[in-house]
PDB file of C-alpha atoms in Angstrom:
ATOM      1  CA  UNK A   1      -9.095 -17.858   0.658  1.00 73.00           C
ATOM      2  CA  UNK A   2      -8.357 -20.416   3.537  1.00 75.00           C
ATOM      3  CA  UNK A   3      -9.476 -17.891   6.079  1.00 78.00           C
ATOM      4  CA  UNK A   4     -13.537 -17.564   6.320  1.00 80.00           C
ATOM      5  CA  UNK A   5     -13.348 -13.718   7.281  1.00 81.00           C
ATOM      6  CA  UNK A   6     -10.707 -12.611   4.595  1.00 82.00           C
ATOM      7  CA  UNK A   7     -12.008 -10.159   2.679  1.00 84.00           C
ATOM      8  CA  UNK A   8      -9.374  -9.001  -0.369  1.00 88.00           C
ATOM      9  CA  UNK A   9      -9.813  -5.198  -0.774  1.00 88.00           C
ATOM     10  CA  UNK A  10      -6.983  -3.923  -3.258  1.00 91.00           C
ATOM     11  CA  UNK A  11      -5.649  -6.080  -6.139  1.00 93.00           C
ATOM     12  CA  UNK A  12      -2.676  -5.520  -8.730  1.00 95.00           C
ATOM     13  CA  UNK A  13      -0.675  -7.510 -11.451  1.00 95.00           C
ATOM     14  CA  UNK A  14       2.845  -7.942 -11.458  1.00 93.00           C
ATOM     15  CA  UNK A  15       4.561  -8.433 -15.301  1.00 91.00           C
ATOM     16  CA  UNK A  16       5.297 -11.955 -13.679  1.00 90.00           C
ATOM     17  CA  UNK A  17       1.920 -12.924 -14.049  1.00 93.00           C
ATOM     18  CA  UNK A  18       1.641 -13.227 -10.064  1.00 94.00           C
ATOM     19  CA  UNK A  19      -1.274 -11.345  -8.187  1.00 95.00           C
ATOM     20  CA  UNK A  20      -1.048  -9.474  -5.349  1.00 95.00           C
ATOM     21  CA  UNK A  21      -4.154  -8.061  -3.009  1.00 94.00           C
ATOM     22  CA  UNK A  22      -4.701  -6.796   0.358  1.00 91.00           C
ATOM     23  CA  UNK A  23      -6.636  -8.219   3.049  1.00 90.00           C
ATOM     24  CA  UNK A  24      -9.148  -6.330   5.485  1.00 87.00           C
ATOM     25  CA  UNK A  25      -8.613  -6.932   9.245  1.00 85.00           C
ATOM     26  CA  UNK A  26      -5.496  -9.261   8.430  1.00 87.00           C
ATOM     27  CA  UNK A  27      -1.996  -9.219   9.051  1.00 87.00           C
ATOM     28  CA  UNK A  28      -1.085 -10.651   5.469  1.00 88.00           C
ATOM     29  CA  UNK A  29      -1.067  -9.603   2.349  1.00 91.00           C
ATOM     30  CA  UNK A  30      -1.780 -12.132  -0.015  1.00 92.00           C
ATOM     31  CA  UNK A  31      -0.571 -13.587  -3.885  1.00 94.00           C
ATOM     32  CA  UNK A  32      -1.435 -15.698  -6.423  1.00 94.00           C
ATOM     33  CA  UNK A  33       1.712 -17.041  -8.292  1.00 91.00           C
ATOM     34  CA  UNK A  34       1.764 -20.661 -10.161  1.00 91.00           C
ATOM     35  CA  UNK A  35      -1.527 -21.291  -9.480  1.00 91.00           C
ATOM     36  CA  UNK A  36      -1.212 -20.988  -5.702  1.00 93.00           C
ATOM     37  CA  UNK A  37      -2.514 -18.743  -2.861  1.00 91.00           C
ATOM     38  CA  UNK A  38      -0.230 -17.574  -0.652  1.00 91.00           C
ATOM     39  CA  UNK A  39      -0.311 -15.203   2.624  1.00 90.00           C
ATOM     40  CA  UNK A  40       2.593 -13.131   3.492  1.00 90.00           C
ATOM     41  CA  UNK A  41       2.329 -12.095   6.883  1.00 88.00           C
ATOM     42  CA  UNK A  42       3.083  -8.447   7.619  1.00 87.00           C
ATOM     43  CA  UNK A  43       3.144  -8.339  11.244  1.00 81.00           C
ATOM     44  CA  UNK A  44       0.549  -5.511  12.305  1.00 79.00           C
ATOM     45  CA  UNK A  45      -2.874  -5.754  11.567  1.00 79.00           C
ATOM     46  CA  UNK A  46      -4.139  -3.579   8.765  1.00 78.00           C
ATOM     47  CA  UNK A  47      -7.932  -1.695   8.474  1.00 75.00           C
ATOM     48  CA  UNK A  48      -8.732  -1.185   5.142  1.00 75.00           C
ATOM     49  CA  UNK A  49      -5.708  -1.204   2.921  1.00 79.00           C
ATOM     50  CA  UNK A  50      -7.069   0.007  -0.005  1.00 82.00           C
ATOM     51  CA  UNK A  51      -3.140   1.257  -1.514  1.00 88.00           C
ATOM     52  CA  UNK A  52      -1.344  -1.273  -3.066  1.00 93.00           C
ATOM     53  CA  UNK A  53       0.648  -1.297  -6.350  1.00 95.00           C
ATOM     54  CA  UNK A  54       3.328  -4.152  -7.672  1.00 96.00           C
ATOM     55  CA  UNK A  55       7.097  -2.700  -8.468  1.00 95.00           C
ATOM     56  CA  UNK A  56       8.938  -3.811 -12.266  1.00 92.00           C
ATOM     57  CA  UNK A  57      10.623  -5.827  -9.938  1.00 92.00           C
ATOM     58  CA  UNK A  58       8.105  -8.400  -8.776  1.00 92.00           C
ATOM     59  CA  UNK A  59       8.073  -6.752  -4.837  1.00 94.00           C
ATOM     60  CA  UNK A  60       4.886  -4.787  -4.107  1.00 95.00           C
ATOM     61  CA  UNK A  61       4.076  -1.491  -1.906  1.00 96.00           C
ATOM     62  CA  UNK A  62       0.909  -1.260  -0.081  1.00 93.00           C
ATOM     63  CA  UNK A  63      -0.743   1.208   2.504  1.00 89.00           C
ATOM     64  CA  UNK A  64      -0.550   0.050   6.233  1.00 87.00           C
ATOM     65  CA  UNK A  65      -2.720   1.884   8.158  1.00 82.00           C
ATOM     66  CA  UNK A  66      -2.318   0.643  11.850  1.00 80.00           C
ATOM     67  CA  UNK A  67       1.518   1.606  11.558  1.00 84.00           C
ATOM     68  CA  UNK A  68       1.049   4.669   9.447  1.00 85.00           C
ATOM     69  CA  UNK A  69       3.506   3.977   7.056  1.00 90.00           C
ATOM     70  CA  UNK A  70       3.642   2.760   3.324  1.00 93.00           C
ATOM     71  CA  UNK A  71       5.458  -0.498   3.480  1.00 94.00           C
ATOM     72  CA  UNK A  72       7.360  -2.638   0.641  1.00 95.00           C
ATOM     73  CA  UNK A  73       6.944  -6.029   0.362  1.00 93.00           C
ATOM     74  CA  UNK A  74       9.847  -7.596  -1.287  1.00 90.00           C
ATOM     75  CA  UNK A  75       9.522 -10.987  -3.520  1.00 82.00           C
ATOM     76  CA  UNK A  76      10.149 -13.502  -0.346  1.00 85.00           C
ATOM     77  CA  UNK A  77       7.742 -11.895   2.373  1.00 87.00           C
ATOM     78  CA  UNK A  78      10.566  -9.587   3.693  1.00 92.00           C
ATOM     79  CA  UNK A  79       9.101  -5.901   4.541  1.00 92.00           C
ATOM     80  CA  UNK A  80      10.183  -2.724   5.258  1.00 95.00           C
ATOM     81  CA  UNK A  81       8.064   0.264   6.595  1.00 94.00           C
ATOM     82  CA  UNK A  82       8.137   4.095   6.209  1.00 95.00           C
ATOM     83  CA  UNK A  83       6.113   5.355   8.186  1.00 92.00           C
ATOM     84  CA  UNK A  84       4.653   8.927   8.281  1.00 88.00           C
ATOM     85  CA  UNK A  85       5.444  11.776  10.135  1.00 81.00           C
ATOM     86  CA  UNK A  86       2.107  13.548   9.985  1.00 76.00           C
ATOM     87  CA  UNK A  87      -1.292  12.327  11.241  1.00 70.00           C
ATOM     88  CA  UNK A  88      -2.886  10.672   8.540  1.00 65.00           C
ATOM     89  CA  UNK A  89      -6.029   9.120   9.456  1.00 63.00           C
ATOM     90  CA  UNK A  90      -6.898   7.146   6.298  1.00 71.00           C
ATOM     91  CA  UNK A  91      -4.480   6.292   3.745  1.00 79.00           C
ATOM     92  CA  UNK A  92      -5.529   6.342   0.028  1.00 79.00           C
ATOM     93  CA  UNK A  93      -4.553   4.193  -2.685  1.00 86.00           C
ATOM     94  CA  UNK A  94      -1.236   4.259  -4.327  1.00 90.00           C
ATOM     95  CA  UNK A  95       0.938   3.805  -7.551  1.00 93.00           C
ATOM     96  CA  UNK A  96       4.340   3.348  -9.136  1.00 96.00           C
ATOM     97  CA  UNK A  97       6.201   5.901 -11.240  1.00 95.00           C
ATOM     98  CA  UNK A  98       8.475   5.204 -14.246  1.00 93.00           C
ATOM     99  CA  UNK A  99      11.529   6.354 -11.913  1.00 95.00           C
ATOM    100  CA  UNK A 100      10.063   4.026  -8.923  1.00 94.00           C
ATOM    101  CA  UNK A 101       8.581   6.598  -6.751  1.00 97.00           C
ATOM    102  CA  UNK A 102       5.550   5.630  -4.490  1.00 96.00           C
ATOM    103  CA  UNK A 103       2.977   8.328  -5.169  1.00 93.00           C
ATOM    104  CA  UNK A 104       0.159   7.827  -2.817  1.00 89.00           C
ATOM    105  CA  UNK A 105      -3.372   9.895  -1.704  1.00 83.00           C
ATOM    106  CA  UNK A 106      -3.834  11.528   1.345  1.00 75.00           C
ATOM    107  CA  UNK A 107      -7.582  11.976   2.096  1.00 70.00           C
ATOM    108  CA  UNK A 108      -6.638  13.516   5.754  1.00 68.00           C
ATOM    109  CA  UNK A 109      -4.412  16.312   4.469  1.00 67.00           C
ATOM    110  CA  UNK A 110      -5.865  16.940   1.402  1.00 73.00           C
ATOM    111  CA  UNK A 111      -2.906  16.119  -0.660  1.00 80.00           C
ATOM    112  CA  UNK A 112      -0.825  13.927  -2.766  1.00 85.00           C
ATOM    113  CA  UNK A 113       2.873  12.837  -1.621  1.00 89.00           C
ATOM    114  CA  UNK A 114       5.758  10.723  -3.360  1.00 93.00           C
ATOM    115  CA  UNK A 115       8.141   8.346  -1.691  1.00 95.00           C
ATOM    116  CA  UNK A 116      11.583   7.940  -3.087  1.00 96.00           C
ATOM    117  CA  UNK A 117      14.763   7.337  -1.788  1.00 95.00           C
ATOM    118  CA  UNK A 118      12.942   6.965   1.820  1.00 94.00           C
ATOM    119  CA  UNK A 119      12.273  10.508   1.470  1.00 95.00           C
ATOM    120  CA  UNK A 120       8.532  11.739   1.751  1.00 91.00           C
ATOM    121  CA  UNK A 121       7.514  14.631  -0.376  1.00 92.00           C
ATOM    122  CA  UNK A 122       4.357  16.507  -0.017  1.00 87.00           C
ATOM    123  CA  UNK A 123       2.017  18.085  -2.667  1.00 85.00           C
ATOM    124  CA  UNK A 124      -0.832  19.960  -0.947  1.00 80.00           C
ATOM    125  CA  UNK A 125      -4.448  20.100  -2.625  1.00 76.00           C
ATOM    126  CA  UNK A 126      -5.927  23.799  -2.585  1.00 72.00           C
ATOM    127  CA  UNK A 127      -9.535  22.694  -2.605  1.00 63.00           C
ATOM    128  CA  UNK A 128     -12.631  22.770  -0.925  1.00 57.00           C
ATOM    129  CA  UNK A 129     -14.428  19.837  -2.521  1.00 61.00           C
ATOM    130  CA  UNK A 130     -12.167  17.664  -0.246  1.00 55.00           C
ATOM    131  CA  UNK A 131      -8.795  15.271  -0.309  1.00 54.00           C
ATOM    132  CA  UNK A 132      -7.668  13.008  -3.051  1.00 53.00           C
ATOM    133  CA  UNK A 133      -8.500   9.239  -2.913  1.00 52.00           C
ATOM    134  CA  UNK A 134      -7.375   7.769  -6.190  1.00 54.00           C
ATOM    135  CA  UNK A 135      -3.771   7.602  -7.648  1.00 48.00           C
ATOM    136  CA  UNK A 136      -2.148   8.252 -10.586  1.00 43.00           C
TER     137      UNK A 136
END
């Protein structure tokens, strides 16, 4: 890492052989590809993005806390954000269906909800042992 204070917190493979991670208190996510470490800047500053999951396609979809959204990073650095419409406090991690929905945990509302289409779905949790934090 060429920054002393990066910290990596999630990490995932793509089928190109490239790795991708988050970075704690950074505005980049970063990737390994050929060898090389790269930083992708994402343009907020994210605490603790512990989501993050890489697409068939090579692009990868991470957790962004500070904008409350789950964003897609595309192959080149380009992003786009959905962002929530409920107050999440913490995001949890995230994964990748078969048919390309984001499925991702939601420790604050005690439930599970899929992104697909730029449409968010919600699964509530009926428990009182507390939220999700894992994905699928």
């Amino acid at each position: 890492m060429d920054q002393p204070q990066d910290a990596p917190i999630a990490i995932a493979a793509g089928a190109d052989g490239s790795i991708w991670f988050t970075i704690d208190q950074s505005d980049a996510v970063g990737r390994v590809r050929n060898g090389h470490v790269e930083r992708l800047p994402t343009s907020s500053r994210n605490n603790e993005p512990l989501g993050l999951a890489v697409a068939a396609d090579g692009s990868a979809w991470y957790t962004d806390l500070a904008a409350r959204a789950i964003a897609h990073i595309g192959g080149s650095g380009e992003i786009e954000r959905f962002v929530l419409d409920t107050p999440i406090a913490r995001l949890g991690r995230l994964a990748i269906a078969p048919d390309n929905a984001v499925w991702f945990a939601d420790p604050t509302g005690y439930g599970m909800t899929r992104l697909k289409d730029g449409v968010f779905s919600r699964y509530q949790i009926e428990s009182a042992r507390g939220g999700p934090y894992g994905s699928l």
